[in-house]
mmCIF file of C-alpha atoms in Angstrom:
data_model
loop_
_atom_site.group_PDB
_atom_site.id
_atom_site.type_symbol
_atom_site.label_atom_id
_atom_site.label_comp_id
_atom_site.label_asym_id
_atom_site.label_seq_id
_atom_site.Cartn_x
_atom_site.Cartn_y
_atom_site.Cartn_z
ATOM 1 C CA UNK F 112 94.867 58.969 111.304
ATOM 2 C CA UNK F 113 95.898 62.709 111.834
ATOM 3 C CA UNK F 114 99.609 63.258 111.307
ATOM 4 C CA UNK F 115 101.537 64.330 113.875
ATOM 5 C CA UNK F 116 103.102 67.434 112.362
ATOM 6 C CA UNK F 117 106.342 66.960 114.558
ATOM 7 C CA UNK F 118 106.661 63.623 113.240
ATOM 8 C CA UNK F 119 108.143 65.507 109.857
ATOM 9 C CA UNK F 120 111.927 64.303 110.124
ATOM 10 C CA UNK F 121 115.206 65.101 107.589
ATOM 11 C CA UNK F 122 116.177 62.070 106.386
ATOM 12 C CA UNK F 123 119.111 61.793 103.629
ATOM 13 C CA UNK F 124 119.406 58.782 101.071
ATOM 14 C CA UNK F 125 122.859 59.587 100.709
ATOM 15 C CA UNK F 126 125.014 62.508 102.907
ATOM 16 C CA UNK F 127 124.606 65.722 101.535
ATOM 17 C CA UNK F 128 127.696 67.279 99.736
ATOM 18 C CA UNK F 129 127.081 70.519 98.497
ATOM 19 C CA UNK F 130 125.304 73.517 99.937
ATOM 20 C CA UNK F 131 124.140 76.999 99.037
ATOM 21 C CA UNK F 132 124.769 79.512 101.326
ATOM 22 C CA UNK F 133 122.860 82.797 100.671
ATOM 23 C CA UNK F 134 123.419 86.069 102.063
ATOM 24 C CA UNK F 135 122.189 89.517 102.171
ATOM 25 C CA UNK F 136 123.824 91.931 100.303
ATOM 26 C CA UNK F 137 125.378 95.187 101.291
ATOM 27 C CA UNK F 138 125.096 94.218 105.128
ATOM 28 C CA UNK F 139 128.485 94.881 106.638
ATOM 29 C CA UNK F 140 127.317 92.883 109.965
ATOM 30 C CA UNK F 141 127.034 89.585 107.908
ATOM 31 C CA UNK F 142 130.401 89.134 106.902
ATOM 32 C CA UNK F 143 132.180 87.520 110.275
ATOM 33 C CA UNK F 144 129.664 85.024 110.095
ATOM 34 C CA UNK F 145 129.674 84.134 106.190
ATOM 35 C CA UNK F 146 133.212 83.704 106.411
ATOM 36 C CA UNK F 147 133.230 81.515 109.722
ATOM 37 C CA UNK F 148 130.187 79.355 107.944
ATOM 38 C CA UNK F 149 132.309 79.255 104.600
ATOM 39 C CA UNK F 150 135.268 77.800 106.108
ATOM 40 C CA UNK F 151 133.826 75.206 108.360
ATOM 41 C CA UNK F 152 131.782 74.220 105.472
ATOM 42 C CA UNK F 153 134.697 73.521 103.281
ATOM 43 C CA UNK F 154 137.320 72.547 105.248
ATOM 44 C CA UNK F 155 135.439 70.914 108.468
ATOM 45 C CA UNK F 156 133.054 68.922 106.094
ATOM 46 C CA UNK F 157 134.337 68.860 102.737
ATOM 47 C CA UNK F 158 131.516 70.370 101.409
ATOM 48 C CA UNK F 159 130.977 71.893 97.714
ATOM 49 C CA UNK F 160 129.536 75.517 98.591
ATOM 50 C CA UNK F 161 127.400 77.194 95.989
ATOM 51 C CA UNK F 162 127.697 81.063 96.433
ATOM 52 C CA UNK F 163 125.662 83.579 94.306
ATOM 53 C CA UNK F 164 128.748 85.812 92.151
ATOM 54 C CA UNK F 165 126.987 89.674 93.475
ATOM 55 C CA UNK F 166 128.246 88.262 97.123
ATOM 56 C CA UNK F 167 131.900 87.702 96.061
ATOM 57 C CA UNK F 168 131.792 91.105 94.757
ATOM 58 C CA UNK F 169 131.171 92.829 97.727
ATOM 59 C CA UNK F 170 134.632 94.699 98.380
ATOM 60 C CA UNK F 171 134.840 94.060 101.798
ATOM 61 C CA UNK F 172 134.963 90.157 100.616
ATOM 62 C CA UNK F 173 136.465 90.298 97.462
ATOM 63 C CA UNK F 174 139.535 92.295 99.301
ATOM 64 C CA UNK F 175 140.547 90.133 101.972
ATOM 65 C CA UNK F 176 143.691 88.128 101.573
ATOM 66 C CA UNK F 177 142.722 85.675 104.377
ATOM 67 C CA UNK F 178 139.453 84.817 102.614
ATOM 68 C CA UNK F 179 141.175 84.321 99.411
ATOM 69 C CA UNK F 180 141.886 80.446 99.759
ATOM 70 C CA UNK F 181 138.406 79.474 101.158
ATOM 71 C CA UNK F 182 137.273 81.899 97.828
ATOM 72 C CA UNK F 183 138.427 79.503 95.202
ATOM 73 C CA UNK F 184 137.132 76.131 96.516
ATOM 74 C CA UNK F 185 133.429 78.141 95.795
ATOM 75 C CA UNK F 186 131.424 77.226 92.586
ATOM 76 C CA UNK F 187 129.380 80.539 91.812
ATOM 77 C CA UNK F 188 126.294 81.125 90.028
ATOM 78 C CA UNK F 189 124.020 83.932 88.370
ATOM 79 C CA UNK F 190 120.450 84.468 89.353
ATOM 80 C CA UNK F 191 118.046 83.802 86.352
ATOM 81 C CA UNK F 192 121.214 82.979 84.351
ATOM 82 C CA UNK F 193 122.469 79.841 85.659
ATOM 83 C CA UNK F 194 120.185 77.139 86.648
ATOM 84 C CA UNK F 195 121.652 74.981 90.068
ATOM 85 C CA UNK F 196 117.980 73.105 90.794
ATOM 86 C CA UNK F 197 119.776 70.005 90.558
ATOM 87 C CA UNK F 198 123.271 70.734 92.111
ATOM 88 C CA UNK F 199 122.055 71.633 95.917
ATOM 89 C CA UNK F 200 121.578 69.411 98.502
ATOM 90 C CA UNK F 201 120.330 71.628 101.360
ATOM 91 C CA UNK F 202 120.635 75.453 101.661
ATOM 92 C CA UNK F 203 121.783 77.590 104.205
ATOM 93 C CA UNK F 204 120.155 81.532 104.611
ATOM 94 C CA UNK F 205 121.763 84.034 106.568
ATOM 95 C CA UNK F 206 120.047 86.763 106.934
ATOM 96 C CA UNK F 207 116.115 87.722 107.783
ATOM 97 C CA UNK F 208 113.316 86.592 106.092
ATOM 98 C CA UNK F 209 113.753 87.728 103.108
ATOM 99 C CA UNK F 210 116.644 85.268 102.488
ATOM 100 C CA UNK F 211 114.412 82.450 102.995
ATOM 101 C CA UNK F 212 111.951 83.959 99.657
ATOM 102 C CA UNK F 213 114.907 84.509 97.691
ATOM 103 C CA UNK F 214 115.996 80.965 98.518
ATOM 104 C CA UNK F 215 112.386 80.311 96.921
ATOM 105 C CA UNK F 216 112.362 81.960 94.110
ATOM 106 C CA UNK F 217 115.117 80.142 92.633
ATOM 107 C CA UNK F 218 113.870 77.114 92.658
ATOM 108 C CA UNK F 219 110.775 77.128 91.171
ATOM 109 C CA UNK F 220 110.672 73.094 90.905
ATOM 110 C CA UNK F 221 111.356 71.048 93.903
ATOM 111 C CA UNK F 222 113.211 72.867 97.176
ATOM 112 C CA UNK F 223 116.302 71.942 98.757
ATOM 113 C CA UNK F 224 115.467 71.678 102.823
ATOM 114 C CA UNK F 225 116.670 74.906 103.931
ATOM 115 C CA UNK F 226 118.476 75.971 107.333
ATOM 116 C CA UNK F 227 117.811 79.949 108.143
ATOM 117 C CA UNK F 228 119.969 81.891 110.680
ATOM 118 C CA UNK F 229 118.729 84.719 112.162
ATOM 119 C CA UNK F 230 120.435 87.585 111.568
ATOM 120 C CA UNK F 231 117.901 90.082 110.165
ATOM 121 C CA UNK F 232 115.576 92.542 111.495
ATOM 122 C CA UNK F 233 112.189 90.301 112.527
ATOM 123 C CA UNK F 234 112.973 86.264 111.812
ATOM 124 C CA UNK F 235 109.663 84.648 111.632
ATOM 125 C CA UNK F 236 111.071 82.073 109.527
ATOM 126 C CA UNK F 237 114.382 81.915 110.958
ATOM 127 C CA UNK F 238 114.646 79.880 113.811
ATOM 128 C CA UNK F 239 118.283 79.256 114.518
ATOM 129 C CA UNK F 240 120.815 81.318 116.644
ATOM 130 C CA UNK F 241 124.090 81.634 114.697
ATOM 131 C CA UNK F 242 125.786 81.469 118.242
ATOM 132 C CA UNK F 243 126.473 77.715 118.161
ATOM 133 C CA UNK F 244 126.182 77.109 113.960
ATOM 134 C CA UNK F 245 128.743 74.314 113.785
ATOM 135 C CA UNK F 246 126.905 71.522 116.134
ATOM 136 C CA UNK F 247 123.537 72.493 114.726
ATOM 137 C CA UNK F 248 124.593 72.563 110.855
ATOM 138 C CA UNK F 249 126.301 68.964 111.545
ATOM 139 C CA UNK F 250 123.355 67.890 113.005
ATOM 140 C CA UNK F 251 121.096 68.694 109.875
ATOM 141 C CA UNK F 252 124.211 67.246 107.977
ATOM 142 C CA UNK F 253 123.854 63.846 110.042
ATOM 143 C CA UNK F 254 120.085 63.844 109.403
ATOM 144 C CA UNK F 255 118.753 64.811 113.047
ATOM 145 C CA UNK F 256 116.157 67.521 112.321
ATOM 146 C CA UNK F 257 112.880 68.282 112.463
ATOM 147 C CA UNK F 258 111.354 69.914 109.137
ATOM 148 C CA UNK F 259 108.022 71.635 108.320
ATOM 149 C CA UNK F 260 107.054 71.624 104.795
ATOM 150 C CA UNK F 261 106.335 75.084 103.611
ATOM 151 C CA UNK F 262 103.245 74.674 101.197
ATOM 152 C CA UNK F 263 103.663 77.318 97.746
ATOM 153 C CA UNK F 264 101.530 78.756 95.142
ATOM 154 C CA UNK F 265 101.567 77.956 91.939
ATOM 155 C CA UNK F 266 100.908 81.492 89.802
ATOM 156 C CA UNK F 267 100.286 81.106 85.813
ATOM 157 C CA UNK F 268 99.815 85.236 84.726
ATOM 158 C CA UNK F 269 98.456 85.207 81.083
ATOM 159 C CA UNK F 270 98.618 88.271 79.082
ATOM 160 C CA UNK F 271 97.715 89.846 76.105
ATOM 161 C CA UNK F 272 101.032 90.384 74.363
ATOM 162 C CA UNK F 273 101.862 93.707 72.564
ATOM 163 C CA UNK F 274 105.408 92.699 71.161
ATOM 164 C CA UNK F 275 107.546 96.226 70.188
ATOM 165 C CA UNK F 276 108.894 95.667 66.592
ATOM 166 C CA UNK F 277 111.276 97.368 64.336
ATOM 167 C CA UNK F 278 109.874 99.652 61.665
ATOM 168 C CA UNK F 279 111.793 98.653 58.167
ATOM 169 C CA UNK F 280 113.884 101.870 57.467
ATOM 170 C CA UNK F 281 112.505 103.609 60.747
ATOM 171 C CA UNK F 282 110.190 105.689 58.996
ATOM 172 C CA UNK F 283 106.645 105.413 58.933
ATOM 173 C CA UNK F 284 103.973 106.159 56.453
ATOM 174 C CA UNK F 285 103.371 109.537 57.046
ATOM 175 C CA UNK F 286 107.245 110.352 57.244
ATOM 176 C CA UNK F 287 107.237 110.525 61.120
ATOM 177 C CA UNK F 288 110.844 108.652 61.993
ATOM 178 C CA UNK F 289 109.717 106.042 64.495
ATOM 179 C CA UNK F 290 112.118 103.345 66.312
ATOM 180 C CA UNK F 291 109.368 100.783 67.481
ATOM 181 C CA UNK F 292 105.594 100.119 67.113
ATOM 182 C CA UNK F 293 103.917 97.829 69.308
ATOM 183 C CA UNK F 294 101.637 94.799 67.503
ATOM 184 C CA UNK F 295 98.905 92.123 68.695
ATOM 185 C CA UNK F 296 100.791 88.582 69.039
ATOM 186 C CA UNK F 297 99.054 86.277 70.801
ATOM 187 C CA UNK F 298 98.852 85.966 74.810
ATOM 188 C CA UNK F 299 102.350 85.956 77.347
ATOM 189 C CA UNK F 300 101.983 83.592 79.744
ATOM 190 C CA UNK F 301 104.443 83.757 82.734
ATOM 191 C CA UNK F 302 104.594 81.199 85.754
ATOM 192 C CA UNK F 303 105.919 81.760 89.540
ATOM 193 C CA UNK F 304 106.698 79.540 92.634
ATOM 194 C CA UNK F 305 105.497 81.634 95.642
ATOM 195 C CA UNK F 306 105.975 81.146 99.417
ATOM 196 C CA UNK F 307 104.238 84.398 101.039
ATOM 197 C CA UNK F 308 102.015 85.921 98.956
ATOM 198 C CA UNK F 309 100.364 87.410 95.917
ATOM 199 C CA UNK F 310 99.299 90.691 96.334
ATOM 200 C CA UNK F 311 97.239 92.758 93.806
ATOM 201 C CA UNK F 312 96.510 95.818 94.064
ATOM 202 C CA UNK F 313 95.422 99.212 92.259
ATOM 203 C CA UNK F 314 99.404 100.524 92.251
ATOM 204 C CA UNK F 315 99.642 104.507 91.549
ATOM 205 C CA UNK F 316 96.126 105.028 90.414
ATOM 206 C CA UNK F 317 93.723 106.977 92.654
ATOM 207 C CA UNK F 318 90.661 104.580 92.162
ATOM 208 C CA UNK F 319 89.757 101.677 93.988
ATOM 209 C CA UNK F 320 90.696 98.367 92.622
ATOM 210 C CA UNK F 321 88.042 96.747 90.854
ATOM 211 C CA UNK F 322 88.769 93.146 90.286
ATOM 212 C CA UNK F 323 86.667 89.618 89.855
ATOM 213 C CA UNK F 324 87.805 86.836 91.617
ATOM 214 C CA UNK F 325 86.725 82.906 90.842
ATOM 215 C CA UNK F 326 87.254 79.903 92.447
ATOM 216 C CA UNK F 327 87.051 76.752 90.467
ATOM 217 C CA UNK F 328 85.684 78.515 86.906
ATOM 218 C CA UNK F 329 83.197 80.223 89.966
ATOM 219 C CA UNK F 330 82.905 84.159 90.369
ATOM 220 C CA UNK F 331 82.751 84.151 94.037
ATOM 221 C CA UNK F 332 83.137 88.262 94.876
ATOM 222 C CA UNK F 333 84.276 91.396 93.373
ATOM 223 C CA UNK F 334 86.774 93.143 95.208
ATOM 224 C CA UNK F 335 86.524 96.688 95.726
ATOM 225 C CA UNK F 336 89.198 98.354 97.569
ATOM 226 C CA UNK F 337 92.972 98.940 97.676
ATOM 227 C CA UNK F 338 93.457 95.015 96.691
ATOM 228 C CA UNK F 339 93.621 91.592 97.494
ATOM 229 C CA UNK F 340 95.975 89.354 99.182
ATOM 230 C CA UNK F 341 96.178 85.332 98.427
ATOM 231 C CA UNK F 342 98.571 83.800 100.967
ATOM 232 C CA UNK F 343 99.786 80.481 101.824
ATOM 233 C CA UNK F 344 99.798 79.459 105.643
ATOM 234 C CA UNK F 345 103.577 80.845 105.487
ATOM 235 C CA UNK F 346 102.354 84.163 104.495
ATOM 236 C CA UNK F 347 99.351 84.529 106.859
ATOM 237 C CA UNK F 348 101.663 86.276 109.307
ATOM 238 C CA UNK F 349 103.317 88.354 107.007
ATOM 239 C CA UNK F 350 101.139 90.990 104.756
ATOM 240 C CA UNK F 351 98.072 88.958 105.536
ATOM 241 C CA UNK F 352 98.150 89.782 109.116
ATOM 242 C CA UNK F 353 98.384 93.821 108.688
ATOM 243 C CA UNK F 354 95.522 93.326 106.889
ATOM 244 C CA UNK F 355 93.345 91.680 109.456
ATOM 245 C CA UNK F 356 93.745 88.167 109.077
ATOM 246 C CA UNK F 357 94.034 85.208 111.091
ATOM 247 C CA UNK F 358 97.454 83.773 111.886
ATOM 248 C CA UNK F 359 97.924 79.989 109.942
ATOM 249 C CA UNK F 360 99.609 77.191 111.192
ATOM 250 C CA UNK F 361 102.316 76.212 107.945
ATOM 251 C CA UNK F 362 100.962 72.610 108.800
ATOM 252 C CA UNK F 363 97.307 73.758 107.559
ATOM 253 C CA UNK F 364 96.505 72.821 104.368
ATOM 254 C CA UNK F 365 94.906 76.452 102.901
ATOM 255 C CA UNK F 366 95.035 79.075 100.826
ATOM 256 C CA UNK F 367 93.804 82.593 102.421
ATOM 257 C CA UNK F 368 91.749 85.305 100.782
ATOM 258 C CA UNK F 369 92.315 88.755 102.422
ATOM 259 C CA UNK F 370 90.936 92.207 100.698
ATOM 260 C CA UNK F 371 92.953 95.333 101.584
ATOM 261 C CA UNK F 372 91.050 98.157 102.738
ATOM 262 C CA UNK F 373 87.549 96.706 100.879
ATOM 263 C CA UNK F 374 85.187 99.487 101.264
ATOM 264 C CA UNK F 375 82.350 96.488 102.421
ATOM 265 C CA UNK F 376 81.914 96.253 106.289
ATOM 266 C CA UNK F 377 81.490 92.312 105.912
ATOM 267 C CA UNK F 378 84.509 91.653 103.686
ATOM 268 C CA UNK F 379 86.289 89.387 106.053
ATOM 269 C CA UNK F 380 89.540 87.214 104.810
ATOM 270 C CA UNK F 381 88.767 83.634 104.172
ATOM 271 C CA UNK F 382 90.505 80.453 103.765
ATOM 272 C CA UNK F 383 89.625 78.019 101.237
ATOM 273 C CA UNK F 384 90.627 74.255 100.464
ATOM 274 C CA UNK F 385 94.367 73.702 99.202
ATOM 275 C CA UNK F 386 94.066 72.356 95.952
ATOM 276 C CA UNK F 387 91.518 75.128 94.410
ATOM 277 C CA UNK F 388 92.237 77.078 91.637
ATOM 278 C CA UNK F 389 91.442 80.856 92.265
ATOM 279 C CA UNK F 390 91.374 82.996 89.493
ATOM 280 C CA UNK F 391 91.484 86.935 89.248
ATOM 281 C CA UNK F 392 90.920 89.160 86.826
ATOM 282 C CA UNK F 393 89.832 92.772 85.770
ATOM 283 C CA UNK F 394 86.454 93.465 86.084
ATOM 284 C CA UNK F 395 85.016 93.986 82.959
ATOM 285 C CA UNK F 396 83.702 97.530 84.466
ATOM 286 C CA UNK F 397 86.857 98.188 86.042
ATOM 287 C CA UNK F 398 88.230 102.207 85.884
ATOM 288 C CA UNK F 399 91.637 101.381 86.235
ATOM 289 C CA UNK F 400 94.675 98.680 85.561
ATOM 290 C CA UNK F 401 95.586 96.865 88.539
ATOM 291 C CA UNK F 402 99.375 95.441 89.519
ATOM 292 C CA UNK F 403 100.310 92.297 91.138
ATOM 293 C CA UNK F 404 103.473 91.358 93.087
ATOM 294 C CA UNK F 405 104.849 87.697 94.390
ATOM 295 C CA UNK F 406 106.526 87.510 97.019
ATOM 296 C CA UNK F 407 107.025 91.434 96.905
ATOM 297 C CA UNK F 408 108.994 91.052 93.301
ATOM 298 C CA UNK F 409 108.292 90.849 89.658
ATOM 299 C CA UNK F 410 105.768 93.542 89.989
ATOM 300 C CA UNK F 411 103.632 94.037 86.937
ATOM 301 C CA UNK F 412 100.694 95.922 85.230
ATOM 302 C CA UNK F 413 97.459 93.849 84.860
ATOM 303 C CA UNK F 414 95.345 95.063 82.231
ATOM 304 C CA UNK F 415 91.424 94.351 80.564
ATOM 305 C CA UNK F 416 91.580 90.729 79.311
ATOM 306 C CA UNK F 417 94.734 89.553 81.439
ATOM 307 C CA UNK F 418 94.311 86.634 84.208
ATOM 308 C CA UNK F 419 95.914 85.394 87.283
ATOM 309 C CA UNK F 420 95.358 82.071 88.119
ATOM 310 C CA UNK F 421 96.207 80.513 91.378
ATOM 311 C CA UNK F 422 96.458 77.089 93.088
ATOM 312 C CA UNK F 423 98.686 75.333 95.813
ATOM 313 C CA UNK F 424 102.441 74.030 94.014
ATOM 314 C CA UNK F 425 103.059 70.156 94.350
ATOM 315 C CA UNK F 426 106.589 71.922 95.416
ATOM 316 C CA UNK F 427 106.699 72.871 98.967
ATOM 317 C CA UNK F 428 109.662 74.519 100.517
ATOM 318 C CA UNK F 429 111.093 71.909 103.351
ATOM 319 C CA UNK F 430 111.989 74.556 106.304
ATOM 320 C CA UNK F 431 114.362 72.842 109.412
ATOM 321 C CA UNK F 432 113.066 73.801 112.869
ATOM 322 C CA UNK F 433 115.228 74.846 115.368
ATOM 323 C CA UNK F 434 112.948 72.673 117.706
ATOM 324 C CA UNK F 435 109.534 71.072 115.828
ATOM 325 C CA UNK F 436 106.977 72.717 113.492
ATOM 326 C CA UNK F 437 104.693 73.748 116.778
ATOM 327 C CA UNK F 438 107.197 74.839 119.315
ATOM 328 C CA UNK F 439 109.138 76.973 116.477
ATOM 329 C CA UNK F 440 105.881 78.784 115.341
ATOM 330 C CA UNK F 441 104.509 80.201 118.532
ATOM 331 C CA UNK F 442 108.113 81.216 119.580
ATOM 332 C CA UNK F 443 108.013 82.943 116.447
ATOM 333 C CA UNK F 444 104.931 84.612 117.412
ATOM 334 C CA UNK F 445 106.160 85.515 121.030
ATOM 335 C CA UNK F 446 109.249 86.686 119.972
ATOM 336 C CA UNK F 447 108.601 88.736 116.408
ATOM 337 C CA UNK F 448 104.889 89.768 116.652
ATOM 338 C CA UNK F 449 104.420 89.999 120.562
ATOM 339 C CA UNK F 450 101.486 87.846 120.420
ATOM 340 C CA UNK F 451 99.166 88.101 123.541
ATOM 341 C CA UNK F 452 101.537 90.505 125.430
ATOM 342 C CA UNK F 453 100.103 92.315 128.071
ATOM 343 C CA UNK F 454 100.604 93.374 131.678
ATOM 344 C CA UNK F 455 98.551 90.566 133.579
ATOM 345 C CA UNK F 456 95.720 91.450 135.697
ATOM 346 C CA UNK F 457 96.144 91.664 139.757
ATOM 347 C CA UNK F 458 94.444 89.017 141.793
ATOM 348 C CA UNK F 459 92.222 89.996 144.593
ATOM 349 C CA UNK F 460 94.364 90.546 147.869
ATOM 350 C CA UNK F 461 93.438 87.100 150.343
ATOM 351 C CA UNK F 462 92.365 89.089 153.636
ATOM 352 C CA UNK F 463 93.650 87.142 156.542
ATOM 353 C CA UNK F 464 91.028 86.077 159.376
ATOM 354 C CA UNK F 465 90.580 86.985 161.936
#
């Protein structure tokens, strides 16, 4: 039996009592509406509201009297400082999409289900209208919502480490004063939750991109080109589509392969299994570094001997549909990439008998 993927419903075991709101900074048109959502979060429904501490310090906030009340009822928290994974029962995004891969990437365990206005510049993944916000945020509050769940990547980078230490009396041997010298210590290994993409890529350098990629311990190609993309279903209609490739269904259980630019005629994006691990790595022949990105953040050098290995998270990001999972993504593609649009053709004129 195939799921129905509309069948996904929000259920709560208990009713939800706090909820992070997220906004996007330094966007004077967002205010009105953060401030309408604060209040009838807090005083309509009683409801704990986590803010990040860089919104409260936006002037415009931080100097209105009125707002001052609603201010102090908010428990406030500091990205990669304070960890909230366990205080938030559903999160609300106002802004474009780029709210909704914030919201990600700070939770890199399991996701809140997360309610996105839209109130940025294209909304792919932000299907509600902030027009009538109070009867549809009680309605995910009562548990009467549909939800598609988001599949992530799972990214482990491993690196060799070159830790800078302290020279003893800042002088060297050969009487050159020196602050810092770098030294071999072993291998850095850094992990990421990520809902669009990874991208890598051959950053400033002039060269093409020379990198190996494996699937399951398996050298399946060498890319040669500007880069490569590895996308979830999410993702496919983000940097994945620019590049050429086909438009996934978040429903789809895949992971997509796309090359930028790959000077090959019959490079064509892929999509594998969910569930492999893909690996890539510097070809051992390779002229230049390469630099990957997740999610369009953390951006770092790769270098000879470092890895990037890839598979699908057991943490999926729970998005609530404005209508269900298949309605919401080809309105989506109607409304934000013009999908199909054309001017029909004419039908043949019926000539009347005579």
């Amino acid at each position: 039996h195939i799921q129905d993927p509309a069948s996904q419903r929000l259920t709560w075991n208990k009713p939800p009592k706090s909820v992070l709101v997220i906004k996007k900074i330094h966007d004077a048109s967002l205010l009105q509406p953060f401030k309408e959502l604060c209040v009838y979060l807090t005083e309509e429904n009683n409801m704990i509201v986590y803010v990040e501490k860089k919104v409260l310090e936006d002037p415009a906030i931080a100097n209105d009297d009125n707002f001052g009340p609603v201010k102090k009822k908010f428990c406030t928290f500091r990205e990669d400082y304070d960890d909230i994974s366990n205080q938030i029962d559903f999160i609300i995004c106002l802004g474009g999409d780029g709210t909704l891969l914030y919201a990600s990437s700070l939770f890199q365990g399991s996701v809140p289900p997360v309610m996105a206005f839209h109130l940025g510049s294209l909304g792919f993944l932000t299907p509600f209208n902030f027009e009538n916000f109070q009867s549809q945020v009680t309605q995910v509050i009562e548990g009467n919502a549909a939800l598609v769940l988001r599949s992530r990547l799972k990214v482990k980078v491993v690196k060799e480490h070159r830790e800078k230490m302290t020279v003893q009396n800042g002088v060297e041997e050969n009487g050159v004063v020196s602050t810092n010298i770098e030294k071999e210590v072993g291998k850095q290994i850094m992990q990421y939750q990520v809902l669009n993409e990874v991208v890598v890529d051959r950053g400033p350098s002039s060269y093409l991109s020379n990198v190996d990629v494996f699937l399951d311990g398996h050298l399946i190609t060498t890319v040669q080109g500007d880069g490569v993309i590895v996308s979830t279903p999410t993702g496919s209609t983000a940097y994945a589509a620019a590049a050429g490739a086909s438009m996934i269904h978040p429903n789809v259980p895949a992971i997509m392969i796309t090359p930028i630019c790959p000077h090959s005629l019959s490079f064509r994006p892929i999509v594998v299994p969910a569930g492999v691990e893909l690996k890539i790595m510097l070809s051992p022949d390779a002229r230049n570094t390469a630099w990957v990105s997740f999610d369009g953040r953390k951006r770092q050098e790769i270098c000879h001997g470092d890895s990037i290995s890839i598979t699908t998270s057991c943490y999926p990001l729970p998005s609530i549909c404005f209508r269900d999972p298949v309605s919401d993504w080809f309105e989506s593609l109607a409304e934000c990439l013009h999908w199909n649009v054309r001017k029909k053709q004419n039908n043949f004129a019926v000539e009347e008998e005579e």
